[in-house]
């Protein structure tokens, strides 16, 4: 990973802006304080996972950390403004901490229990605060789900920028994109759970559709730009990148649903195999 002094300066600025000492910042992102110090001094590199954790903890994007702007051109599509969480001012991060903590808690509860089984009172109890405090940041439960969807978009965008920005080969990048989308345990499975509930609400309530289309569109653009890059590099023979994008994203969605709903024989591993087979036969060899 190519790191710059600007990246280290941005992280140092975030450390100063967040409440608490550097050791508390290190603990919050799951990193030993000594390793954080070495990364800030340039004697070790931040791993992609560490960059994602810094961005998540501070409410910024990995794109901003690496390139100085949320909108910088990178190897993955930038979210539309409507699909982004509210931006945090790096100079006033302490004031936005309660809202981020509430959103993270609500997101986890929705992923675990389901949107319709989570009450505002449940979120307040899990956060150790009042329902009034929740409503101050999120006026309605619908807004909680909207922000949970935006958080899904941010998590995927951060992860993709962190992992893919140094991968030049489009074939390798496309396979890595697939890997980053598998519903394995932990955060990825929780993201899929939130998506499942968003799909249900979108099917029943058209008012959700605009945000949904902005959100899913970012993922589709990322796949499409990767396939086009592969054609330019000569590693993909596919003739219609848009059609290949539609088929690949539909296959990912369908297989992911089978994994999450526990269809016999459907696992993250089998999903990976099916997707690799499709990429090889339909994109690399150009069957699409």
PDB file of N, CA and C in Angstrom, residues 55-146:
ATOM      1  N   UNK A  55     -11.715   5.382   9.717  1.00  0.00           N
ATOM      2  CA  UNK A  55     -12.789   6.112   9.052  1.00  0.00           C
ATOM      3  C   UNK A  55     -14.113   5.922   9.774  1.00  0.00           C
ATOM      4  N   UNK A  56     -14.394   4.700  10.192  1.00  0.00           N
ATOM      5  CA  UNK A  56     -15.659   4.403  10.875  1.00  0.00           C
ATOM      6  C   UNK A  56     -15.720   5.098  12.230  1.00  0.00           C
ATOM      7  N   UNK A  57     -14.631   5.027  12.971  1.00  0.00           N
ATOM      8  CA  UNK A  57     -14.601   5.620  14.309  1.00  0.00           C
ATOM      9  C   UNK A  57     -14.750   7.138  14.252  1.00  0.00           C
ATOM     10  N   UNK A  58     -14.224   7.750  13.208  1.00  0.00           N
ATOM     11  CA  UNK A  58     -14.196   9.210  13.133  1.00  0.00           C
ATOM     12  C   UNK A  58     -15.268   9.805  12.234  1.00  0.00           C
ATOM     13  N   UNK A  59     -16.015   8.959  11.540  1.00  0.00           N
ATOM     14  CA  UNK A  59     -17.076   9.483  10.691  1.00  0.00           C
ATOM     15  C   UNK A  59     -16.590  10.129   9.410  1.00  0.00           C
ATOM     16  N   UNK A  60     -15.399   9.758   8.958  1.00  0.00           N
ATOM     17  CA  UNK A  60     -14.884  10.239   7.673  1.00  0.00           C
ATOM     18  C   UNK A  60     -14.842   9.055   6.714  1.00  0.00           C
ATOM     19  N   UNK A  61     -14.407   9.283   5.484  1.00  0.00           N
ATOM     20  CA  UNK A  61     -14.292   8.185   4.526  1.00  0.00           C
ATOM     21  C   UNK A  61     -12.828   7.815   4.327  1.00  0.00           C
ATOM     22  N   UNK A  62     -12.606   6.578   3.908  1.00  0.00           N
ATOM     23  CA  UNK A  62     -11.253   6.157   3.565  1.00  0.00           C
ATOM     24  C   UNK A  62     -10.745   6.963   2.370  1.00  0.00           C
ATOM     25  N   UNK A  63     -11.646   7.330   1.465  1.00  0.00           N
ATOM     26  CA  UNK A  63     -11.252   8.156   0.330  1.00  0.00           C
ATOM     27  C   UNK A  63     -10.668   9.487   0.807  1.00  0.00           C
ATOM     28  N   UNK A  64     -11.274  10.076   1.820  1.00  0.00           N
ATOM     29  CA  UNK A  64     -10.737  11.320   2.381  1.00  0.00           C
ATOM     30  C   UNK A  64      -9.386  11.070   3.036  1.00  0.00           C
ATOM     31  N   UNK A  65      -9.274   9.964   3.756  1.00  0.00           N
ATOM     32  CA  UNK A  65      -7.998   9.651   4.403  1.00  0.00           C
ATOM     33  C   UNK A  65      -6.875   9.512   3.370  1.00  0.00           C
ATOM     34  N   UNK A  66      -7.144   8.785   2.295  1.00  0.00           N
ATOM     35  CA  UNK A  66      -6.108   8.495   1.307  1.00  0.00           C
ATOM     36  C   UNK A  66      -5.880   9.632   0.330  1.00  0.00           C
ATOM     37  N   UNK A  67      -6.966  10.294  -0.063  1.00  0.00           N
ATOM     38  CA  UNK A  67      -6.874  11.233  -1.186  1.00  0.00           C
ATOM     39  C   UNK A  67      -7.285  12.662  -0.860  1.00  0.00           C
ATOM     40  N   UNK A  68      -7.724  12.902   0.378  1.00  0.00           N
ATOM     41  CA  UNK A  68      -8.043  14.264   0.788  1.00  0.00           C
ATOM     42  C   UNK A  68      -9.413  14.760   0.410  1.00  0.00           C
ATOM     43  N   UNK A  69     -10.246  13.900  -0.195  1.00  0.00           N
ATOM     44  CA  UNK A  69     -11.583  14.312  -0.599  1.00  0.00           C
ATOM     45  C   UNK A  69     -12.509  13.108  -0.650  1.00  0.00           C
ATOM     46  N   UNK A  70     -13.748  13.298  -0.196  1.00  0.00           N
ATOM     47  CA  UNK A  70     -14.741  12.221  -0.318  1.00  0.00           C
ATOM     48  C   UNK A  70     -15.045  11.910  -1.780  1.00  0.00           C
ATOM     49  N   UNK A  71     -14.842  12.895  -2.660  1.00  0.00           N
ATOM     50  CA  UNK A  71     -15.220  12.759  -4.064  1.00  0.00           C
ATOM     51  C   UNK A  71     -14.039  12.468  -4.978  1.00  0.00           C
ATOM     52  N   UNK A  72     -12.876  12.189  -4.409  1.00  0.00           N
ATOM     53  CA  UNK A  72     -11.701  11.918  -5.239  1.00  0.00           C
ATOM     54  C   UNK A  72     -11.942  10.708  -6.133  1.00  0.00           C
ATOM     55  N   UNK A  73     -11.449  10.776  -7.363  1.00  0.00           N
ATOM     56  CA  UNK A  73     -11.578   9.653  -8.300  1.00  0.00           C
ATOM     57  C   UNK A  73     -10.739   8.495  -7.797  1.00  0.00           C
ATOM     58  N   UNK A  74     -11.355   7.331  -7.699  1.00  0.00           N
ATOM     59  CA  UNK A  74     -10.663   6.142  -7.219  1.00  0.00           C
ATOM     60  C   UNK A  74     -11.162   4.940  -8.012  1.00  0.00           C
ATOM     61  N   UNK A  75     -10.784   3.733  -7.603  1.00  0.00           N
ATOM     62  CA  UNK A  75     -11.116   2.548  -8.398  1.00  0.00           C
ATOM     63  C   UNK A  75     -12.523   2.039  -8.127  1.00  0.00           C
ATOM     64  N   UNK A  76     -13.221   2.653  -7.214  1.00  0.00           N
ATOM     65  CA  UNK A  76     -14.594   2.256  -6.913  1.00  0.00           C
ATOM     66  C   UNK A  76     -15.490   3.485  -7.016  1.00  0.00           C
ATOM     67  N   UNK A  77     -16.747   3.291  -7.387  1.00  0.00           N
ATOM     68  CA  UNK A  77     -17.648   4.416  -7.615  1.00  0.00           C
ATOM     69  C   UNK A  77     -17.936   5.156  -6.310  1.00  0.00           C
ATOM     70  N   UNK A  78     -17.972   6.475  -6.403  1.00  0.00           N
ATOM     71  CA  UNK A  78     -18.257   7.318  -5.248  1.00  0.00           C
ATOM     72  C   UNK A  78     -19.768   7.373  -5.032  1.00  0.00           C
ATOM     73  N   UNK A  79     -20.236   7.271  -3.790  1.00  0.00           N
ATOM     74  CA  UNK A  79     -21.683   7.329  -3.548  1.00  0.00           C
ATOM     75  C   UNK A  79     -22.284   8.659  -3.974  1.00  0.00           C
ATOM     76  N   UNK A  80     -23.515   8.612  -4.469  1.00  0.00           N
ATOM     77  CA  UNK A  80     -24.250   9.843  -4.749  1.00  0.00           C
ATOM     78  C   UNK A  80     -24.471  10.592  -3.437  1.00  0.00           C
ATOM     79  N   UNK A  81     -24.550  11.921  -3.483  1.00  0.00           N
ATOM     80  CA  UNK A  81     -24.720  12.687  -2.236  1.00  0.00           C
ATOM     81  C   UNK A  81     -25.871  12.201  -1.368  1.00  0.00           C
ATOM     82  N   UNK A  82     -26.992  11.824  -1.980  1.00  0.00           N
ATOM     83  CA  UNK A  82     -28.156  11.396  -1.198  1.00  0.00           C
ATOM     84  C   UNK A  82     -27.929  10.087  -0.464  1.00  0.00           C
ATOM     85  N   UNK A  83     -26.950   9.297  -0.922  1.00  0.00           N
ATOM     86  CA  UNK A  83     -26.696   7.983  -0.324  1.00  0.00           C
ATOM     87  C   UNK A  83     -25.577   8.025   0.708  1.00  0.00           C
ATOM     88  N   UNK A  84     -25.110   9.214   1.052  1.00  0.00           N
ATOM     89  CA  UNK A  84     -24.025   9.333   2.022  1.00  0.00           C
ATOM     90  C   UNK A  84     -24.565   9.704   3.398  1.00  0.00           C
ATOM     91  N   UNK A  85     -23.950   9.188   4.447  1.00  0.00           N
ATOM     92  CA  UNK A  85     -24.299   9.665   5.785  1.00  0.00           C
ATOM     93  C   UNK A  85     -23.914  11.131   5.905  1.00  0.00           C
ATOM     94  N   UNK A  86     -24.492  11.797   6.907  1.00  0.00           N
ATOM     95  CA  UNK A  86     -24.123  13.187   7.156  1.00  0.00           C
ATOM     96  C   UNK A  86     -22.626  13.272   7.422  1.00  0.00           C
ATOM     97  N   UNK A  87     -21.946  14.197   6.744  1.00  0.00           N
ATOM     98  CA  UNK A  87     -20.502  14.333   6.903  1.00  0.00           C
ATOM     99  C   UNK A  87     -20.166  14.927   8.253  1.00  0.00           C
ATOM    100  N   UNK A  88     -19.057  14.492   8.804  1.00  0.00           N
ATOM    101  CA  UNK A  88     -18.572  15.033  10.066  1.00  0.00           C
ATOM    102  C   UNK A  88     -17.427  15.993   9.793  1.00  0.00           C
ATOM    103  N   UNK A  89     -17.412  17.099  10.495  1.00  0.00           N
ATOM    104  CA  UNK A  89     -16.318  18.052  10.412  1.00  0.00           C
ATOM    105  C   UNK A  89     -15.162  17.504  11.237  1.00  0.00           C
ATOM    106  N   UNK A  90     -14.015  17.218  10.617  1.00  0.00           N
ATOM    107  CA  UNK A  90     -12.902  16.658  11.378  1.00  0.00           C
ATOM    108  C   UNK A  90     -12.467  17.509  12.564  1.00  0.00           C
ATOM    109  N   UNK A  91     -12.814  18.809  12.564  1.00  0.00           N
ATOM    110  CA  UNK A  91     -12.441  19.674  13.686  1.00  0.00           C
ATOM    111  C   UNK A  91     -13.452  19.637  14.822  1.00  0.00           C
ATOM    112  N   UNK A  92     -14.590  18.977  14.615  1.00  0.00           N
ATOM    113  CA  UNK A  92     -15.643  18.941  15.650  1.00  0.00           C
ATOM    114  C   UNK A  92     -16.203  17.532  15.801  1.00  0.00           C
ATOM    115  N   UNK A  93     -15.309  16.559  15.848  1.00  0.00           N
ATOM    116  CA  UNK A  93     -15.739  15.169  15.889  1.00  0.00           C
ATOM    117  C   UNK A  93     -16.394  14.801  17.209  1.00  0.00           C
ATOM    118  N   UNK A  94     -15.972  15.425  18.308  1.00  0.00           N
ATOM    119  CA  UNK A  94     -16.519  15.073  19.616  1.00  0.00           C
ATOM    120  C   UNK A  94     -18.020  15.308  19.679  1.00  0.00           C
ATOM    121  N   UNK A  95     -18.486  16.395  19.004  1.00  0.00           N
ATOM    122  CA  UNK A  95     -19.916  16.705  19.057  1.00  0.00           C
ATOM    123  C   UNK A  95     -20.759  15.697  18.286  1.00  0.00           C
ATOM    124  N   UNK A  96     -20.190  15.055  17.268  1.00  0.00           N
ATOM    125  CA  UNK A  96     -20.963  14.122  16.455  1.00  0.00           C
ATOM    126  C   UNK A  96     -20.891  12.692  16.966  1.00  0.00           C
ATOM    127  N   UNK A  97     -20.082  12.458  17.996  1.00  0.00           N
ATOM    128  CA  UNK A  97     -19.914  11.106  18.520  1.00  0.00           C
ATOM    129  C   UNK A  97     -21.225  10.477  18.984  1.00  0.00           C
ATOM    130  N   UNK A  98     -22.105  11.171  19.730  1.00  0.00           N
ATOM    131  CA  UNK A  98     -23.359  10.535  20.173  1.00  0.00           C
ATOM    132  C   UNK A  98     -24.204  10.030  19.009  1.00  0.00           C
ATOM    133  N   UNK A  99     -24.291  10.810  17.929  1.00  0.00           N
ATOM    134  CA  UNK A  99     -25.103  10.383  16.796  1.00  0.00           C
ATOM    135  C   UNK A  99     -24.526   9.132  16.153  1.00  0.00           C
ATOM    136  N   UNK A 100     -23.207   9.081  15.982  1.00  0.00           N
ATOM    137  CA  UNK A 100     -22.598   7.906  15.377  1.00  0.00           C
ATOM    138  C   UNK A 100     -22.800   6.672  16.251  1.00  0.00           C
ATOM    139  N   UNK A 101     -22.704   6.867  17.563  1.00  0.00           N
ATOM    140  CA  UNK A 101     -22.891   5.734  18.472  1.00  0.00           C
ATOM    141  C   UNK A 101     -24.322   5.218  18.394  1.00  0.00           C
ATOM    142  N   UNK A 102     -25.293   6.113  18.318  1.00  0.00           N
ATOM    143  CA  UNK A 102     -26.691   5.712  18.195  1.00  0.00           C
ATOM    144  C   UNK A 102     -26.910   4.958  16.890  1.00  0.00           C
ATOM    145  N   UNK A 103     -26.352   5.485  15.793  1.00  0.00           N
ATOM    146  CA  UNK A 103     -26.542   4.841  14.493  1.00  0.00           C
ATOM    147  C   UNK A 103     -25.907   3.460  14.467  1.00  0.00           C
ATOM    148  N   UNK A 104     -24.698   3.324  14.977  1.00  0.00           N
ATOM    149  CA  UNK A 104     -24.039   2.014  15.005  1.00  0.00           C
ATOM    150  C   UNK A 104     -24.858   1.006  15.799  1.00  0.00           C
ATOM    151  N   UNK A 105     -25.414   1.459  16.920  1.00  0.00           N
ATOM    152  CA  UNK A 105     -26.231   0.577  17.755  1.00  0.00           C
ATOM    153  C   UNK A 105     -27.509   0.182  17.039  1.00  0.00           C
ATOM    154  N   UNK A 106     -28.182   1.165  16.442  1.00  0.00           N
ATOM    155  CA  UNK A 106     -29.433   0.883  15.727  1.00  0.00           C
ATOM    156  C   UNK A 106     -29.181  -0.061  14.564  1.00  0.00           C
ATOM    157  N   UNK A 107     -28.112   0.181  13.833  1.00  0.00           N
ATOM    158  CA  UNK A 107     -27.744  -0.667  12.692  1.00  0.00           C
ATOM    159  C   UNK A 107     -27.531  -2.110  13.134  1.00  0.00           C
ATOM    160  N   UNK A 108     -26.806  -2.295  14.227  1.00  0.00           N
ATOM    161  CA  UNK A 108     -26.539  -3.648  14.722  1.00  0.00           C
ATOM    162  C   UNK A 108     -27.822  -4.329  15.183  1.00  0.00           C
ATOM    163  N   UNK A 109     -28.710  -3.576  15.828  1.00  0.00           N
ATOM    164  CA  UNK A 109     -29.974  -4.152  16.292  1.00  0.00           C
ATOM    165  C   UNK A 109     -30.860  -4.546  15.116  1.00  0.00           C
ATOM    166  N   UNK A 110     -30.919  -3.697  14.103  1.00  0.00           N
ATOM    167  CA  UNK A 110     -31.723  -4.017  12.917  1.00  0.00           C
ATOM    168  C   UNK A 110     -31.184  -5.265  12.232  1.00  0.00           C
ATOM    169  N   UNK A 111     -29.868  -5.349  12.120  1.00  0.00           N
ATOM    170  CA  UNK A 111     -29.263  -6.519  11.493  1.00  0.00           C
ATOM    171  C   UNK A 111     -29.546  -7.791  12.269  1.00  0.00           C
ATOM    172  N   UNK A 112     -29.565  -7.693  13.589  1.00  0.00           N
ATOM    173  CA  UNK A 112     -29.730  -8.878  14.435  1.00  0.00           C
ATOM    174  C   UNK A 112     -31.190  -9.279  14.615  1.00  0.00           C
ATOM    175  N   UNK A 113     -32.069  -8.297  14.838  1.00  0.00           N
ATOM    176  CA  UNK A 113     -33.459  -8.597  15.204  1.00  0.00           C
ATOM    177  C   UNK A 113     -34.452  -8.380  14.069  1.00  0.00           C
ATOM    178  N   UNK A 114     -34.135  -7.504  13.143  1.00  0.00           N
ATOM    179  CA  UNK A 114     -35.078  -7.128  12.101  1.00  0.00           C
ATOM    180  C   UNK A 114     -35.654  -5.754  12.364  1.00  0.00           C
ATOM    181  N   UNK A 115     -35.860  -4.989  11.308  1.00  0.00           N
ATOM    182  CA  UNK A 115     -36.316  -3.610  11.411  1.00  0.00           C
ATOM    183  C   UNK A 115     -37.596  -3.477  12.222  1.00  0.00           C
ATOM    184  N   UNK A 116     -38.591  -4.337  11.948  1.00  0.00           N
ATOM    185  CA  UNK A 116     -39.889  -4.174  12.594  1.00  0.00           C
ATOM    186  C   UNK A 116     -39.909  -4.681  14.038  1.00  0.00           C
ATOM    187  N   UNK A 117     -38.854  -5.346  14.453  1.00  0.00           N
ATOM    188  CA  UNK A 117     -38.781  -5.808  15.836  1.00  0.00           C
ATOM    189  C   UNK A 117     -37.938  -4.884  16.717  1.00  0.00           C
ATOM    190  N   UNK A 118     -37.387  -3.855  16.118  1.00  0.00           N
ATOM    191  CA  UNK A 118     -36.566  -2.907  16.875  1.00  0.00           C
ATOM    192  C   UNK A 118     -37.370  -1.634  17.114  1.00  0.00           C
ATOM    193  N   UNK A 119     -37.537  -1.279  18.386  1.00  0.00           N
ATOM    194  CA  UNK A 119     -38.234  -0.052  18.752  1.00  0.00           C
ATOM    195  C   UNK A 119     -37.211   1.040  19.089  1.00  0.00           C
ATOM    196  N   UNK A 120     -37.661   2.274  19.015  1.00  0.00           N
ATOM    197  CA  UNK A 120     -36.798   3.381  19.434  1.00  0.00           C
ATOM    198  C   UNK A 120     -36.365   3.184  20.884  1.00  0.00           C
ATOM    199  N   UNK A 121     -37.270   2.649  21.702  1.00  0.00           N
ATOM    200  CA  UNK A 121     -36.935   2.385  23.105  1.00  0.00           C
ATOM    201  C   UNK A 121     -35.816   1.354  23.226  1.00  0.00           C
ATOM    202  N   UNK A 122     -35.784   0.381  22.311  1.00  0.00           N
ATOM    203  CA  UNK A 122     -34.712  -0.622  22.331  1.00  0.00           C
ATOM    204  C   UNK A 122     -33.360   0.018  22.015  1.00  0.00           C
ATOM    205  N   UNK A 123     -33.372   0.933  21.055  1.00  0.00           N
ATOM    206  CA  UNK A 123     -32.130   1.617  20.698  1.00  0.00           C
ATOM    207  C   UNK A 123     -31.652   2.463  21.872  1.00  0.00           C
ATOM    208  N   UNK A 124     -32.598   3.169  22.509  1.00  0.00           N
ATOM    209  CA  UNK A 124     -32.238   4.009  23.657  1.00  0.00           C
ATOM    210  C   UNK A 124     -31.666   3.166  24.789  1.00  0.00           C
ATOM    211  N   UNK A 125     -32.300   2.029  25.070  1.00  0.00           N
ATOM    212  CA  UNK A 125     -31.821   1.162  26.143  1.00  0.00           C
ATOM    213  C   UNK A 125     -30.418   0.647  25.846  1.00  0.00           C
ATOM    214  N   UNK A 126     -30.183   0.219  24.594  1.00  0.00           N
ATOM    215  CA  UNK A 126     -28.868  -0.302  24.231  1.00  0.00           C
ATOM    216  C   UNK A 126     -27.789   0.770  24.297  1.00  0.00           C
ATOM    217  N   UNK A 127     -28.188   2.029  24.057  1.00  0.00           N
ATOM    218  CA  UNK A 127     -27.228   3.136  24.109  1.00  0.00           C
ATOM    219  C   UNK A 127     -27.097   3.728  25.507  1.00  0.00           C
ATOM    220  N   UNK A 128     -27.973   3.320  26.426  1.00  0.00           N
ATOM    221  CA  UNK A 128     -27.950   3.899  27.768  1.00  0.00           C
ATOM    222  C   UNK A 128     -28.384   5.348  27.780  1.00  0.00           C
ATOM    223  N   UNK A 129     -29.371   5.674  26.927  1.00  0.00           N
ATOM    224  CA  UNK A 129     -29.841   7.050  26.849  1.00  0.00           C
ATOM    225  C   UNK A 129     -31.366   7.046  26.785  1.00  0.00           C
ATOM    226  N   UNK A 130     -31.966   8.190  26.508  1.00  0.00           N
ATOM    227  CA  UNK A 130     -33.418   8.315  26.480  1.00  0.00           C
ATOM    228  C   UNK A 130     -33.945   8.245  25.063  1.00  0.00           C
ATOM    229  N   UNK A 131     -35.248   7.961  24.935  1.00  0.00           N
ATOM    230  CA  UNK A 131     -35.867   7.972  23.607  1.00  0.00           C
ATOM    231  C   UNK A 131     -35.834   9.383  23.017  1.00  0.00           C
ATOM    232  N   UNK A 132     -35.904  10.392  23.878  1.00  0.00           N
ATOM    233  CA  UNK A 132     -35.829  11.775  23.399  1.00  0.00           C
ATOM    234  C   UNK A 132     -34.488  12.044  22.733  1.00  0.00           C
ATOM    235  N   UNK A 133     -33.431  11.477  23.290  1.00  0.00           N
ATOM    236  CA  UNK A 133     -32.100  11.654  22.691  1.00  0.00           C
ATOM    237  C   UNK A 133     -32.032  10.990  21.326  1.00  0.00           C
ATOM    238  N   UNK A 134     -32.684   9.831  21.185  1.00  0.00           N
ATOM    239  CA  UNK A 134     -32.697   9.156  19.881  1.00  0.00           C
ATOM    240  C   UNK A 134     -33.461  10.002  18.869  1.00  0.00           C
ATOM    241  N   UNK A 135     -34.639  10.508  19.286  1.00  0.00           N
ATOM    242  CA  UNK A 135     -35.457  11.314  18.374  1.00  0.00           C
ATOM    243  C   UNK A 135     -34.778  12.631  18.010  1.00  0.00           C
ATOM    244  N   UNK A 136     -33.917  13.128  18.867  1.00  0.00           N
ATOM    245  CA  UNK A 136     -33.187  14.369  18.566  1.00  0.00           C
ATOM    246  C   UNK A 136     -32.317  14.171  17.327  1.00  0.00           C
ATOM    247  N   UNK A 137     -31.689  13.006  17.228  1.00  0.00           N
ATOM    248  CA  UNK A 137     -30.804  12.732  16.102  1.00  0.00           C
ATOM    249  C   UNK A 137     -31.538  12.092  14.929  1.00  0.00           C
ATOM    250  N   UNK A 138     -32.569  11.303  15.232  1.00  0.00           N
ATOM    251  CA  UNK A 138     -33.329  10.590  14.201  1.00  0.00           C
ATOM    252  C   UNK A 138     -34.816  10.795  14.486  1.00  0.00           C
ATOM    253  N   UNK A 139     -35.439  11.779  13.841  1.00  0.00           N
ATOM    254  CA  UNK A 139     -36.824  12.140  14.176  1.00  0.00           C
ATOM    255  C   UNK A 139     -37.835  11.014  14.056  1.00  0.00           C
ATOM    256  N   UNK A 140     -37.585  10.040  13.176  1.00  0.00           N
ATOM    257  CA  UNK A 140     -38.533   8.939  12.987  1.00  0.00           C
ATOM    258  C   UNK A 140     -37.786   7.633  12.826  1.00  0.00           C
ATOM    259  N   UNK A 141     -38.520   6.540  13.002  1.00  0.00           N
ATOM    260  CA  UNK A 141     -37.915   5.232  12.806  1.00  0.00           C
ATOM    261  C   UNK A 141     -37.554   5.012  11.336  1.00  0.00           C
ATOM    262  N   UNK A 142     -38.331   5.594  10.442  1.00  0.00           N
ATOM    263  CA  UNK A 142     -38.006   5.504   9.023  1.00  0.00           C
ATOM    264  C   UNK A 142     -36.631   6.103   8.749  1.00  0.00           C
ATOM    265  N   UNK A 143     -36.342   7.220   9.400  1.00  0.00           N
ATOM    266  CA  UNK A 143     -35.033   7.850   9.205  1.00  0.00           C
ATOM    267  C   UNK A 143     -33.911   6.967   9.745  1.00  0.00           C
ATOM    268  N   UNK A 144     -34.214   6.190  10.787  1.00  0.00           N
ATOM    269  CA  UNK A 144     -33.215   5.250  11.300  1.00  0.00           C
ATOM    270  C   UNK A 144     -32.857   4.238  10.216  1.00  0.00           C
ATOM    271  N   UNK A 145     -33.871   3.687   9.522  1.00  0.00           N
ATOM    272  CA  UNK A 145     -33.605   2.715   8.466  1.00  0.00           C
ATOM    273  C   UNK A 145     -32.876   3.372   7.293  1.00  0.00           C
ATOM    274  N   UNK A 146     -33.270   4.597   6.945  1.00  0.00           N
ATOM    275  CA  UNK A 146     -32.577   5.304   5.875  1.00  0.00           C
ATOM    276  C   UNK A 146     -31.090   5.464   6.195  1.00  0.00           C
TER     277      UNK A 146
END
